[in-house]
mmCIF file of C-alpha atoms and ligand atoms in Angstrom:
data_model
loop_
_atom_site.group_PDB
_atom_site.id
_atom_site.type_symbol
_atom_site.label_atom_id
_atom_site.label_comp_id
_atom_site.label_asym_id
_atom_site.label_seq_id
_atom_site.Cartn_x
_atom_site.Cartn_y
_atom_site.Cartn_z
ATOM 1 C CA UNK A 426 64.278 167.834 29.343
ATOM 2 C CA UNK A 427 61.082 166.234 30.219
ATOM 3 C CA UNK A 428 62.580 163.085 31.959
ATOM 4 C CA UNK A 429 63.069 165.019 35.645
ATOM 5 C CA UNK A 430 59.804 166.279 35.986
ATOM 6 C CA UNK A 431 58.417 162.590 35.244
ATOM 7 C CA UNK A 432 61.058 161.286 37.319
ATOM 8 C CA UNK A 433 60.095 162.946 40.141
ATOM 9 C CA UNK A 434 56.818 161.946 39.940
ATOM 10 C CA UNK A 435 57.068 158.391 40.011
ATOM 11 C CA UNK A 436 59.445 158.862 42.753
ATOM 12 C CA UNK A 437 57.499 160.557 45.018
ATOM 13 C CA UNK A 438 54.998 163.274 43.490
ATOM 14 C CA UNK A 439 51.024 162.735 43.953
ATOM 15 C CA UNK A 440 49.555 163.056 40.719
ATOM 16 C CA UNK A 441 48.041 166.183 39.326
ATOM 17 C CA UNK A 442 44.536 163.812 39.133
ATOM 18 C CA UNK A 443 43.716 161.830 42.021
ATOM 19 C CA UNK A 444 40.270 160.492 42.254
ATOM 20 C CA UNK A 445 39.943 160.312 45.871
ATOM 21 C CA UNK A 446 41.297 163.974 46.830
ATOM 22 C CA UNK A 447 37.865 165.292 44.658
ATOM 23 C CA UNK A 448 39.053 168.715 43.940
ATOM 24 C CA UNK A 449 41.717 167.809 41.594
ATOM 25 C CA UNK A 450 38.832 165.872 39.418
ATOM 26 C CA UNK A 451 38.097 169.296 38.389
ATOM 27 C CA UNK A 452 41.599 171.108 38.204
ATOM 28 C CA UNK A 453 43.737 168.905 37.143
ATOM 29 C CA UNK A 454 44.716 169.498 33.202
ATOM 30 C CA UNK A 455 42.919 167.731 30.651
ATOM 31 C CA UNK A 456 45.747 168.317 28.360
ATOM 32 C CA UNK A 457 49.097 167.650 28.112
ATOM 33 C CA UNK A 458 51.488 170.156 29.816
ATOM 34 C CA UNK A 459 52.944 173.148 27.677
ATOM 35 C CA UNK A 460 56.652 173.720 28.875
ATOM 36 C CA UNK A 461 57.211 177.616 29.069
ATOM 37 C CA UNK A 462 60.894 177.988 29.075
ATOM 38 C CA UNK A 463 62.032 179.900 31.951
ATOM 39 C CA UNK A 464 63.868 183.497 31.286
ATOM 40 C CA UNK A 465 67.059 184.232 32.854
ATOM 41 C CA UNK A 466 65.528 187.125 35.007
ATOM 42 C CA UNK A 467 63.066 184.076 36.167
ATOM 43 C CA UNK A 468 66.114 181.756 36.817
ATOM 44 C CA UNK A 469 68.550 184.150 38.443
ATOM 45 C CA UNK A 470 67.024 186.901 40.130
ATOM 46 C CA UNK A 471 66.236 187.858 42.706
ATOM 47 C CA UNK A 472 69.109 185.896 44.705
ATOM 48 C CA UNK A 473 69.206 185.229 47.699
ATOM 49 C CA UNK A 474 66.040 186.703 49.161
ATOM 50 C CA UNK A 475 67.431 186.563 52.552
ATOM 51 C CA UNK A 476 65.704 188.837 55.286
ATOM 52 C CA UNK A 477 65.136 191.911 53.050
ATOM 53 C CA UNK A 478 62.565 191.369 51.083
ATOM 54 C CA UNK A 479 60.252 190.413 53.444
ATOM 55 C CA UNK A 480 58.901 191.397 57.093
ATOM 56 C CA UNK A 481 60.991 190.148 59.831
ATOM 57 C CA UNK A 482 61.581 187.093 60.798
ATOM 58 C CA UNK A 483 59.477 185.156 63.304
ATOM 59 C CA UNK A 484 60.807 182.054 64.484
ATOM 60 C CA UNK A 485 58.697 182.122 67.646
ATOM 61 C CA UNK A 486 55.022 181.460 66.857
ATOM 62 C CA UNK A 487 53.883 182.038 70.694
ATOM 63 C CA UNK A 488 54.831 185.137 70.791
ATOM 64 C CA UNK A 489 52.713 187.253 68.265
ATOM 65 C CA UNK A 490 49.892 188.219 70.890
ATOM 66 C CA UNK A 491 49.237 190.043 74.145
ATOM 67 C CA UNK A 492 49.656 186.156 75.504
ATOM 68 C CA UNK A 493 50.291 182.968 74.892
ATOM 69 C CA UNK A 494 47.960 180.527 72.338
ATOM 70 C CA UNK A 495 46.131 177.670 73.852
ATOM 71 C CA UNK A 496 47.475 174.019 73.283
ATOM 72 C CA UNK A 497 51.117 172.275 73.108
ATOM 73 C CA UNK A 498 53.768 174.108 72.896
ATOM 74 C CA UNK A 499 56.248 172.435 70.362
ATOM 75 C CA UNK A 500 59.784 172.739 68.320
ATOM 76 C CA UNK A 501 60.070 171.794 65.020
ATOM 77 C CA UNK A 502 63.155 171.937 63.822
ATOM 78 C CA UNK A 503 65.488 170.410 60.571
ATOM 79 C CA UNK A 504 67.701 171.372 57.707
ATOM 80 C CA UNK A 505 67.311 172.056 54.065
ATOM 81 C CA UNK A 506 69.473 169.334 52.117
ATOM 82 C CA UNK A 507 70.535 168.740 48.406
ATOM 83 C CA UNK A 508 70.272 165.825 46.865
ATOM 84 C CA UNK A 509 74.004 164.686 48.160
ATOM 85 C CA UNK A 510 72.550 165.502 51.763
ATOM 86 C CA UNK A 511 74.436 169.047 51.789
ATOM 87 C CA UNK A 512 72.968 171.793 53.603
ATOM 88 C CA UNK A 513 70.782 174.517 51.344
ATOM 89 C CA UNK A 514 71.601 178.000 53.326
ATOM 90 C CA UNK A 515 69.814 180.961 52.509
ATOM 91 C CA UNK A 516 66.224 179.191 51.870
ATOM 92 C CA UNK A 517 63.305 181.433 53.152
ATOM 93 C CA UNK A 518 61.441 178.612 55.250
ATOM 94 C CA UNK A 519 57.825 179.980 55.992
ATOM 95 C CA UNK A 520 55.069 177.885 57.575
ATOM 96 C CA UNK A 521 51.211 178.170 58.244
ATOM 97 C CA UNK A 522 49.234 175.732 59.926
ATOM 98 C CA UNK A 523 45.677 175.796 61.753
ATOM 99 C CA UNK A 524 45.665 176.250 66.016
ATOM 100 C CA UNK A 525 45.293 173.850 68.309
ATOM 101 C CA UNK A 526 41.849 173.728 67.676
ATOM 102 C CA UNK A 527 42.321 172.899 64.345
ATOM 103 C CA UNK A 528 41.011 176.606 63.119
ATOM 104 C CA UNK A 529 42.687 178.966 60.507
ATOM 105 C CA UNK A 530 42.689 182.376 60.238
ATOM 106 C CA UNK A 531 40.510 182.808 57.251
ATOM 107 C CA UNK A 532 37.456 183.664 56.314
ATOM 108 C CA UNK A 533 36.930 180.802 54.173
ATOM 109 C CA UNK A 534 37.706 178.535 57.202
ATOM 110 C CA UNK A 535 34.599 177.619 58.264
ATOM 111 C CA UNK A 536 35.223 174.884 60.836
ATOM 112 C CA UNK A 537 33.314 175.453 64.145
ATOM 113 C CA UNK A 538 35.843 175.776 66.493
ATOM 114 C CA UNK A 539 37.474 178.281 67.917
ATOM 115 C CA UNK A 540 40.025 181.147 67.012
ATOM 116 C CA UNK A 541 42.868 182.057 69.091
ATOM 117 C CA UNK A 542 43.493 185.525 69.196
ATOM 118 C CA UNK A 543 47.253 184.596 70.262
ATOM 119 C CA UNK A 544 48.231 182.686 67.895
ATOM 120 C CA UNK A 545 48.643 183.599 63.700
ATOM 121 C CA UNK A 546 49.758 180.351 62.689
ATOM 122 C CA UNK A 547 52.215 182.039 60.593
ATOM 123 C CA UNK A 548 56.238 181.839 60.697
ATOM 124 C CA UNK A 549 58.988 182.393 58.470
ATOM 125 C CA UNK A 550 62.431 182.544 58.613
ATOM 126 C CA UNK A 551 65.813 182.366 56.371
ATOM 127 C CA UNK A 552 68.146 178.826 57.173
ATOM 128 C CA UNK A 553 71.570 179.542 58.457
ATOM 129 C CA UNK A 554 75.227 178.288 57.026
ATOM 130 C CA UNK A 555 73.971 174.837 57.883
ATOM 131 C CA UNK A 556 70.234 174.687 56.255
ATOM 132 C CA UNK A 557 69.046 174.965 59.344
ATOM 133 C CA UNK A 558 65.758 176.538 60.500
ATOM 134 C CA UNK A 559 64.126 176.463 63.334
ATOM 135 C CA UNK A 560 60.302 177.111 64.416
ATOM 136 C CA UNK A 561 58.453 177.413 67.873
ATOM 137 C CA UNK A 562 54.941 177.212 67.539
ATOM 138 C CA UNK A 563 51.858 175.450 68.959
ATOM 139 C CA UNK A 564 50.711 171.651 67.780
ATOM 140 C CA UNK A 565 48.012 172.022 65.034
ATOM 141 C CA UNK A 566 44.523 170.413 65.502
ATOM 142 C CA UNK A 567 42.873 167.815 63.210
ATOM 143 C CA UNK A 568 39.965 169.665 60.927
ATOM 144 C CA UNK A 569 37.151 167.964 59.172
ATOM 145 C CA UNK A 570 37.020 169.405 55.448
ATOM 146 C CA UNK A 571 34.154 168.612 52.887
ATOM 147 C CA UNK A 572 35.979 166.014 50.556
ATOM 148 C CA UNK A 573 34.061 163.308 51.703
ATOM 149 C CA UNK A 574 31.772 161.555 54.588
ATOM 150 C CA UNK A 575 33.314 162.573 57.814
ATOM 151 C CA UNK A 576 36.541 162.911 56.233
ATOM 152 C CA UNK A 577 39.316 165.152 58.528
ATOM 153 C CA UNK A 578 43.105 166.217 57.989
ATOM 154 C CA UNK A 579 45.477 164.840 60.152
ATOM 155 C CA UNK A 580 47.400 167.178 61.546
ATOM 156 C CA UNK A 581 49.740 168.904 59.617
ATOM 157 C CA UNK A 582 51.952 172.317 58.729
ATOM 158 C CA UNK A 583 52.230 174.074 55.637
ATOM 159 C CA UNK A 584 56.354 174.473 53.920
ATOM 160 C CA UNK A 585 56.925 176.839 51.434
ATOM 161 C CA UNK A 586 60.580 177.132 50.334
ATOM 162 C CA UNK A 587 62.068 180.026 48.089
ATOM 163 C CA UNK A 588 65.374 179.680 47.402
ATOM 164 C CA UNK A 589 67.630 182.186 44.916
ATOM 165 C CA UNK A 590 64.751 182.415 42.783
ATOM 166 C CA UNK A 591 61.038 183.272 42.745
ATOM 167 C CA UNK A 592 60.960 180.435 40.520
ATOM 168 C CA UNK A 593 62.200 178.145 43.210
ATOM 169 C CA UNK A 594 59.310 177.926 45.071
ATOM 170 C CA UNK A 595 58.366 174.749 46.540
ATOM 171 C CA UNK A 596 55.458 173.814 48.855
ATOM 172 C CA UNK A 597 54.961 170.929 51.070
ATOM 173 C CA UNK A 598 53.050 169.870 53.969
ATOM 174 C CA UNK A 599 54.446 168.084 57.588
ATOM 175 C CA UNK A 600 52.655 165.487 59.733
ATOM 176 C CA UNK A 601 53.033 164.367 63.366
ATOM 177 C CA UNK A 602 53.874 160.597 63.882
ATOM 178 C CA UNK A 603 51.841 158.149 64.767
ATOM 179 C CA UNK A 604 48.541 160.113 63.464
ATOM 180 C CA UNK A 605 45.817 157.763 62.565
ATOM 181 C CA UNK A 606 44.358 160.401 60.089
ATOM 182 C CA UNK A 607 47.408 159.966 57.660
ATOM 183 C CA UNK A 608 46.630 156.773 56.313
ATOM 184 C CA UNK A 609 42.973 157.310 55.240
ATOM 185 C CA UNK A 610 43.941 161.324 54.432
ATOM 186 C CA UNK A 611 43.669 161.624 50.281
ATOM 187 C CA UNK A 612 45.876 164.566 50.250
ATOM 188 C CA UNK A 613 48.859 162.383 52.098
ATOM 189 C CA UNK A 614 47.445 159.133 50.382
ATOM 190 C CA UNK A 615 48.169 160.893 47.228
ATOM 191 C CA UNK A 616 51.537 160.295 47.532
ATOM 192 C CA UNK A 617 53.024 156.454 47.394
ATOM 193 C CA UNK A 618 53.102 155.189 50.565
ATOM 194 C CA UNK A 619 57.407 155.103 51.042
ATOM 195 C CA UNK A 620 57.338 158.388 49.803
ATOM 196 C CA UNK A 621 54.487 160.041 51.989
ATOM 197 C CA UNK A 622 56.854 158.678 55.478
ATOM 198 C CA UNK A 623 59.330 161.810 54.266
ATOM 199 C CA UNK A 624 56.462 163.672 54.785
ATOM 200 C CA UNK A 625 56.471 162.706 58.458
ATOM 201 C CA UNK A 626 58.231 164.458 60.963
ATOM 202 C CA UNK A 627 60.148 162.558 63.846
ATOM 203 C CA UNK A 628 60.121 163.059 67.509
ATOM 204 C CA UNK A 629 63.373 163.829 69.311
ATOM 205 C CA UNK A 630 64.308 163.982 72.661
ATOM 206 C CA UNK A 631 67.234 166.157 71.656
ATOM 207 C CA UNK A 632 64.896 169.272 70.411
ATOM 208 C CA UNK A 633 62.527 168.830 73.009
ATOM 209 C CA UNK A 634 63.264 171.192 75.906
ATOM 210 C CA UNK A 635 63.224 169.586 79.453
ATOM 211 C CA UNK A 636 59.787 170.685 80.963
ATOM 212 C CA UNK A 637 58.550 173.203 78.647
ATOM 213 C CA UNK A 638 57.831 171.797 74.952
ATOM 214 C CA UNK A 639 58.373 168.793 73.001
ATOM 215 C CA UNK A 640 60.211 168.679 69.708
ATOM 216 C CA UNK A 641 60.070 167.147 66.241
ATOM 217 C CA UNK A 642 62.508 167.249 63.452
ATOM 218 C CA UNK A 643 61.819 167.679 59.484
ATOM 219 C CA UNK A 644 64.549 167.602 57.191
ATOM 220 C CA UNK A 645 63.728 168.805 53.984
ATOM 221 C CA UNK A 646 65.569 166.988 51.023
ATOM 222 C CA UNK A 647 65.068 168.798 47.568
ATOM 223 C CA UNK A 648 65.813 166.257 44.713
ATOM 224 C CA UNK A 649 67.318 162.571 44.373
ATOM 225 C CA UNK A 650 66.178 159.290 45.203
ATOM 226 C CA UNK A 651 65.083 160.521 49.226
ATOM 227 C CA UNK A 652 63.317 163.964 47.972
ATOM 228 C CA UNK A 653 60.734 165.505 49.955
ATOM 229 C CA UNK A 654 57.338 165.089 48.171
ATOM 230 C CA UNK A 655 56.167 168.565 46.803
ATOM 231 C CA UNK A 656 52.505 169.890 45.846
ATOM 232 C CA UNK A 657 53.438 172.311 43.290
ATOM 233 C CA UNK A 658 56.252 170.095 41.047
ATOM 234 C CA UNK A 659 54.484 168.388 38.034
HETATM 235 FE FE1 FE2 B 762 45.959 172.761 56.073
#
């Protein structure tokens, strides 16, 4: 039972302790894991979330204000696949990401730049027959955080994933190619390196849309040997 969570972590999984990402010095456990079985109600319900449960969809990310959000427009786009490369239907795909000034909404978000009063950063939707979702929004900024001496995030959006299950939940985080910042990032770094490329997203000429927005592609792979590294499997 405990040889697929170790698995995993070898395989692509940063570490619950990493050093050089200084906040898990002090939250990572101390002691070894205690395995809580999980209940059938935990396992099988509720299933399949899709639309009700939650507010609706929104799949366009430019169009939550009175106008549109400052920056690059952009399509990012991909399916949810099994370990066998089948398509996961029926996953509630929501996203959150900073603006194009690299500023969240939050009041612990401290960063002195700008917020855009058009633009959320928030976007969820439920994939189709195929795994596919589907998400136009505007190209996140870089932000400096405190881990370090000048140290900044590449840019980057937030996953979650919910599948038939609250249980199910799995969170992961997409970057832009070519970014300098991912290579000397802790947070990406924490993952081994072949690993932290699934994390990358790839441009394609086929999403972008001829003279209005660009387009990248993320396929999400849940398990096997090409998984998508995950923040919250351990
Ligand atoms: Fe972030």
């Amino acid at each position: 039972m405990d040889v697929l969570p170790y698995t995993r972590q070898i395989l692509s999984e940063p570490p619950s302790l990493y050093p050089a990402y200084t906040s898990t010095v002090s939250r990572s456990p101390r002691q070894p894991l205690v395995t809580i079985p999980q209940t059938l109600t935990e396992v099988t319900g509720p299933m399949a979330f899709g639309d009700r449960l939650f507010r609706p969809p929104v799949h366009d990310m430019t169009r939550q204000g009175k106008g549109e959000p400052l920056g690059e427009r952009i399509i990012v786009s991909g399916r949810i696949l099994d370990d066998r490369g089948r398509p996961v239907p029926s996953t509630v795909v929501e996203i959150w990401q900073c603006n194009a000034a690299g500023r969240y909404i939050h009041k612990k978000d401290q960063h002195d730049a700008p917020l855009d009063p058009n633009f959320t950063g928030q976007g969820r939707i439920t994939t189709d027959e195929e795994g596919r979702y589907r998400f136009i929004t505007i190209k996140p900024g870089a932000y400096p955080w405190r881990n370090h001496h000048n140290a900044w995030r590449p840019a980057h959006i937030h996953f979650s994933l919910l599948g038939r299950g609250f249980a199910t939940r799995l969170i992961t985080q997409m970057y832009f190619p070519g970014d300098p910042l991912i290579d000397i990032d802790p947070i990406a770094c924490a993952v081994p390196p072949e690993a932290r490329q699934r994390m990358v997203s790839r441009f394609d000429i086929d999403t972008t849309e001829s003279g209005w927005a660009l387009g990248y592609v993320y396929d999400i792979v849940l398990r096997g040997r090409n998984e998508t590294p995950m923040e919250n499997v351990k």
